[in-house]
Amino acid sequence: MPAVEEVRNGIHAIALAMPAMQPTYAYSYAILAGGSSRDVHIVDAGLDTDANWETFCAAIEALDRHVTDIVSVTVTHLHFDHTGLANRIREASGARVRMHGDEAAAIRAGLQFSAGHDVGDKFSEWGVPAAERAALLEIANSRADFGSSVVVDDELRDGQILDFGEHRARVIHTPGHTTGHICLALLGENAVFTGDHVLPGINPGIALGGRRSPDPLGEYYASLERLEPYADAEALPGHGFRFSPLGARCAEIRAHHEARTAQAAQQLAETPNLPVWELASRLTWTGGWDALPVVSRVSALAQTDMHAARVATVSAAE
């Protein structure tokens, strides 16, 4: 686990464990208001475990602050590894928890990790073999309520400026990973909190919460383009490590997805109306399709469905 790191003056990255998961930790960022104020602002709140709560409280104490000094928790998106400790912080300090309005709506609709639909209902359409469905459904259902209990006090909007004391940040609505995902651009700091929209060593999953658009990849690409004004900035991500330039990684992730879409297009040209299960088995996955664990196959099937949708969208436009 990385040690607490001051990534900007008064801004500290706190790694919180994600046991038996990949990635193995998520970042919560503590922003000290500065000056004579003892206020602390939090960006993302890690996974809700007793061990993480102890780690988080100890980190805040090491900054000569107390959990009761926290006045806001801004969440980049609704997943459980980012909302986790928000309720505990709110109960301990009275801090206001805030996220984009689309995320709050998704929580109310029960779409925390469903890609906008019940994955189980898709198995027949996707051609998933009957023998494979039970294990896949167990994984899908196990995530259905993640994040559902977080209390949202304030709903954020694109372009809103958040006051963190000596620091300020602009809210950038970046739908893709989830419907209401946001990035936060620190004004005058050449740095962006990217949540799970752009990560250093992982290609983020897409359409993993909230309503689903007809072309999730196209929506994600548009969100990557929204970060072009910050192409030279350093990314402060939800997992991994800080990196720069942000624009280069955005281009790399887009190229990865476009290559997979091209693969899907080739397979569908050779065999039209190929079921998603069969199409997924023909695409290139790290370690190979047969080696993908069950938990990864749920995501892989959803991603393959999106690439097939992208092929259809592009074909219709040509």
PDB file of N, CA, C and O in Angstrom, residues 210-235:
ATOM      1  N   GLY A 210     -25.887   3.500 -13.924  1.00  0.00           N
ATOM      2  CA  GLY A 210     -26.772   4.527 -14.469  1.00  0.00           C
ATOM      3  C   GLY A 210     -27.379   4.111 -15.793  1.00  0.00           C
ATOM      4  O   GLY A 210     -27.201   2.985 -16.258  1.00  0.00           O
ATOM      5  N   ARG A 211     -28.101   5.027 -16.411  1.00  0.00           N
ATOM      6  CA  ARG A 211     -28.732   4.729 -17.695  1.00  0.00           C
ATOM      7  C   ARG A 211     -27.660   4.410 -18.728  1.00  0.00           C
ATOM      8  O   ARG A 211     -26.531   4.877 -18.644  1.00  0.00           O
ATOM      9  N   ARG A 212     -28.030   3.647 -19.725  1.00  0.00           N
ATOM     10  CA  ARG A 212     -27.084   3.328 -20.788  1.00  0.00           C
ATOM     11  C   ARG A 212     -27.509   4.016 -22.068  1.00  0.00           C
ATOM     12  O   ARG A 212     -28.666   3.946 -22.471  1.00  0.00           O
ATOM     13  N   SER A 213     -26.562   4.682 -22.717  1.00  0.00           N
ATOM     14  CA  SER A 213     -26.854   5.331 -23.992  1.00  0.00           C
ATOM     15  C   SER A 213     -26.822   4.289 -25.103  1.00  0.00           C
ATOM     16  O   SER A 213     -26.270   3.196 -24.925  1.00  0.00           O
ATOM     17  N   PRO A 214     -27.392   4.600 -26.274  1.00  0.00           N
ATOM     18  CA  PRO A 214     -27.333   3.658 -27.393  1.00  0.00           C
ATOM     19  C   PRO A 214     -25.909   3.390 -27.868  1.00  0.00           C
ATOM     20  O   PRO A 214     -25.632   2.349 -28.458  1.00  0.00           O
ATOM     21  N   ASP A 215     -24.997   4.327 -27.598  1.00  0.00           N
ATOM     22  CA  ASP A 215     -23.604   4.201 -28.038  1.00  0.00           C
ATOM     23  C   ASP A 215     -22.680   4.577 -26.875  1.00  0.00           C
ATOM     24  O   ASP A 215     -22.121   5.671 -26.847  1.00  0.00           O
ATOM     25  N   PRO A 216     -22.505   3.682 -25.891  1.00  0.00           N
ATOM     26  CA  PRO A 216     -21.706   4.013 -24.713  1.00  0.00           C
ATOM     27  C   PRO A 216     -20.272   4.422 -25.044  1.00  0.00           C
ATOM     28  O   PRO A 216     -19.712   5.320 -24.409  1.00  0.00           O
ATOM     29  N   LEU A 217     -19.670   3.757 -26.024  1.00  0.00           N
ATOM     30  CA  LEU A 217     -18.292   4.105 -26.385  1.00  0.00           C
ATOM     31  C   LEU A 217     -18.218   5.507 -26.973  1.00  0.00           C
ATOM     32  O   LEU A 217     -17.293   6.274 -26.659  1.00  0.00           O
ATOM     33  N   GLY A 218     -19.169   5.854 -27.815  1.00  0.00           N
ATOM     34  CA  GLY A 218     -19.188   7.200 -28.374  1.00  0.00           C
ATOM     35  C   GLY A 218     -19.329   8.246 -27.285  1.00  0.00           C
ATOM     36  O   GLY A 218     -18.683   9.303 -27.329  1.00  0.00           O
ATOM     37  N   GLU A 219     -20.154   7.952 -26.291  1.00  0.00           N
ATOM     38  CA  GLU A 219     -20.326   8.867 -25.160  1.00  0.00           C
ATOM     39  C   GLU A 219     -19.023   8.998 -24.382  1.00  0.00           C
ATOM     40  O   GLU A 219     -18.637  10.101 -23.968  1.00  0.00           O
ATOM     41  N   TYR A 220     -18.329   7.879 -24.193  1.00  0.00           N
ATOM     42  CA  TYR A 220     -17.062   7.907 -23.465  1.00  0.00           C
ATOM     43  C   TYR A 220     -16.016   8.705 -24.234  1.00  0.00           C
ATOM     44  O   TYR A 220     -15.272   9.501 -23.659  1.00  0.00           O
ATOM     45  N   TYR A 221     -15.949   8.509 -25.556  1.00  0.00           N
ATOM     46  CA  TYR A 221     -14.999   9.267 -26.365  1.00  0.00           C
ATOM     47  C   TYR A 221     -15.253  10.767 -26.240  1.00  0.00           C
ATOM     48  O   TYR A 221     -14.318  11.570 -26.150  1.00  0.00           O
ATOM     49  N   ALA A 222     -16.526  11.155 -26.251  1.00  0.00           N
ATOM     50  CA  ALA A 222     -16.867  12.573 -26.119  1.00  0.00           C
ATOM     51  C   ALA A 222     -16.391  13.117 -24.772  1.00  0.00           C
ATOM     52  O   ALA A 222     -15.930  14.261 -24.674  1.00  0.00           O
ATOM     53  N   SER A 223     -16.470  12.275 -23.726  1.00  0.00           N
ATOM     54  CA  SER A 223     -16.005  12.697 -22.406  1.00  0.00           C
ATOM     55  C   SER A 223     -14.482  12.815 -22.353  1.00  0.00           C
ATOM     56  O   SER A 223     -13.941  13.696 -21.674  1.00  0.00           O
ATOM     57  N   LEU A 224     -13.788  11.913 -23.057  1.00  0.00           N
ATOM     58  CA  LEU A 224     -12.330  12.057 -23.138  1.00  0.00           C
ATOM     59  C   LEU A 224     -11.959  13.372 -23.808  1.00  0.00           C
ATOM     60  O   LEU A 224     -11.021  14.064 -23.392  1.00  0.00           O
ATOM     61  N   GLU A 225     -12.722  13.736 -24.825  1.00  0.00           N
ATOM     62  CA  GLU A 225     -12.463  14.996 -25.538  1.00  0.00           C
ATOM     63  C   GLU A 225     -12.706  16.209 -24.643  1.00  0.00           C
ATOM     64  O   GLU A 225     -12.082  17.256 -24.831  1.00  0.00           O
ATOM     65  N   ARG A 226     -13.590  16.066 -23.664  1.00  0.00           N
ATOM     66  CA  ARG A 226     -13.856  17.171 -22.755  1.00  0.00           C
ATOM     67  C   ARG A 226     -12.640  17.499 -21.890  1.00  0.00           C
ATOM     68  O   ARG A 226     -12.568  18.577 -21.292  1.00  0.00           O
ATOM     69  N   LEU A 227     -11.698  16.574 -21.818  1.00  0.00           N
ATOM     70  CA  LEU A 227     -10.481  16.806 -21.034  1.00  0.00           C
ATOM     71  C   LEU A 227      -9.350  17.390 -21.870  1.00  0.00           C
ATOM     72  O   LEU A 227      -8.257  17.624 -21.354  1.00  0.00           O
ATOM     73  N   GLU A 228      -9.587  17.652 -23.148  1.00  0.00           N
ATOM     74  CA  GLU A 228      -8.533  18.173 -24.014  1.00  0.00           C
ATOM     75  C   GLU A 228      -7.923  19.480 -23.498  1.00  0.00           C
ATOM     76  O   GLU A 228      -6.709  19.685 -23.636  1.00  0.00           O
ATOM     77  N   PRO A 229      -8.694  20.393 -22.877  1.00  0.00           N
ATOM     78  CA  PRO A 229      -8.069  21.604 -22.324  1.00  0.00           C
ATOM     79  C   PRO A 229      -7.045  21.310 -21.229  1.00  0.00           C
ATOM     80  O   PRO A 229      -6.253  22.184 -20.875  1.00  0.00           O
ATOM     81  N   TYR A 230      -7.064  20.089 -20.705  1.00  0.00           N
ATOM     82  CA  TYR A 230      -6.168  19.707 -19.619  1.00  0.00           C
ATOM     83  C   TYR A 230      -5.186  18.635 -20.078  1.00  0.00           C
ATOM     84  O   TYR A 230      -4.667  17.864 -19.272  1.00  0.00           O
ATOM     85  N   ALA A 231      -4.896  18.614 -21.369  1.00  0.00           N
ATOM     86  CA  ALA A 231      -4.055  17.557 -21.940  1.00  0.00           C
ATOM     87  C   ALA A 231      -2.666  17.504 -21.303  1.00  0.00           C
ATOM     88  O   ALA A 231      -2.069  16.435 -21.192  1.00  0.00           O
ATOM     89  N   ASP A 232      -2.135  18.641 -20.879  1.00  0.00           N
ATOM     90  CA  ASP A 232      -0.795  18.679 -20.290  1.00  0.00           C
ATOM     91  C   ASP A 232      -0.811  18.521 -18.775  1.00  0.00           C
ATOM     92  O   ASP A 232       0.243  18.545 -18.132  1.00  0.00           O
ATOM     93  N   ALA A 233      -1.977  18.356 -18.211  1.00  0.00           N
ATOM     94  CA  ALA A 233      -2.099  18.305 -16.755  1.00  0.00           C
ATOM     95  C   ALA A 233      -1.656  16.959 -16.199  1.00  0.00           C
ATOM     96  O   ALA A 233      -1.529  15.965 -16.917  1.00  0.00           O
ATOM     97  N   GLU A 234      -1.451  16.939 -14.881  1.00  0.00           N
ATOM     98  CA  GLU A 234      -1.191  15.688 -14.184  1.00  0.00           C
ATOM     99  C   GLU A 234      -2.524  15.118 -13.706  1.00  0.00           C
ATOM    100  O   GLU A 234      -3.380  15.853 -13.199  1.00  0.00           O
ATOM    101  N   ALA A 235      -2.700  13.825 -13.877  1.00  0.00           N
ATOM    102  CA  ALA A 235      -3.906  13.150 -13.422  1.00  0.00           C
ATOM    103  C   ALA A 235      -3.714  12.644 -12.001  1.00  0.00           C
ATOM    104  O   ALA A 235      -2.694  12.041 -11.677  1.00  0.00           O
TER     105      ALA A 235
END
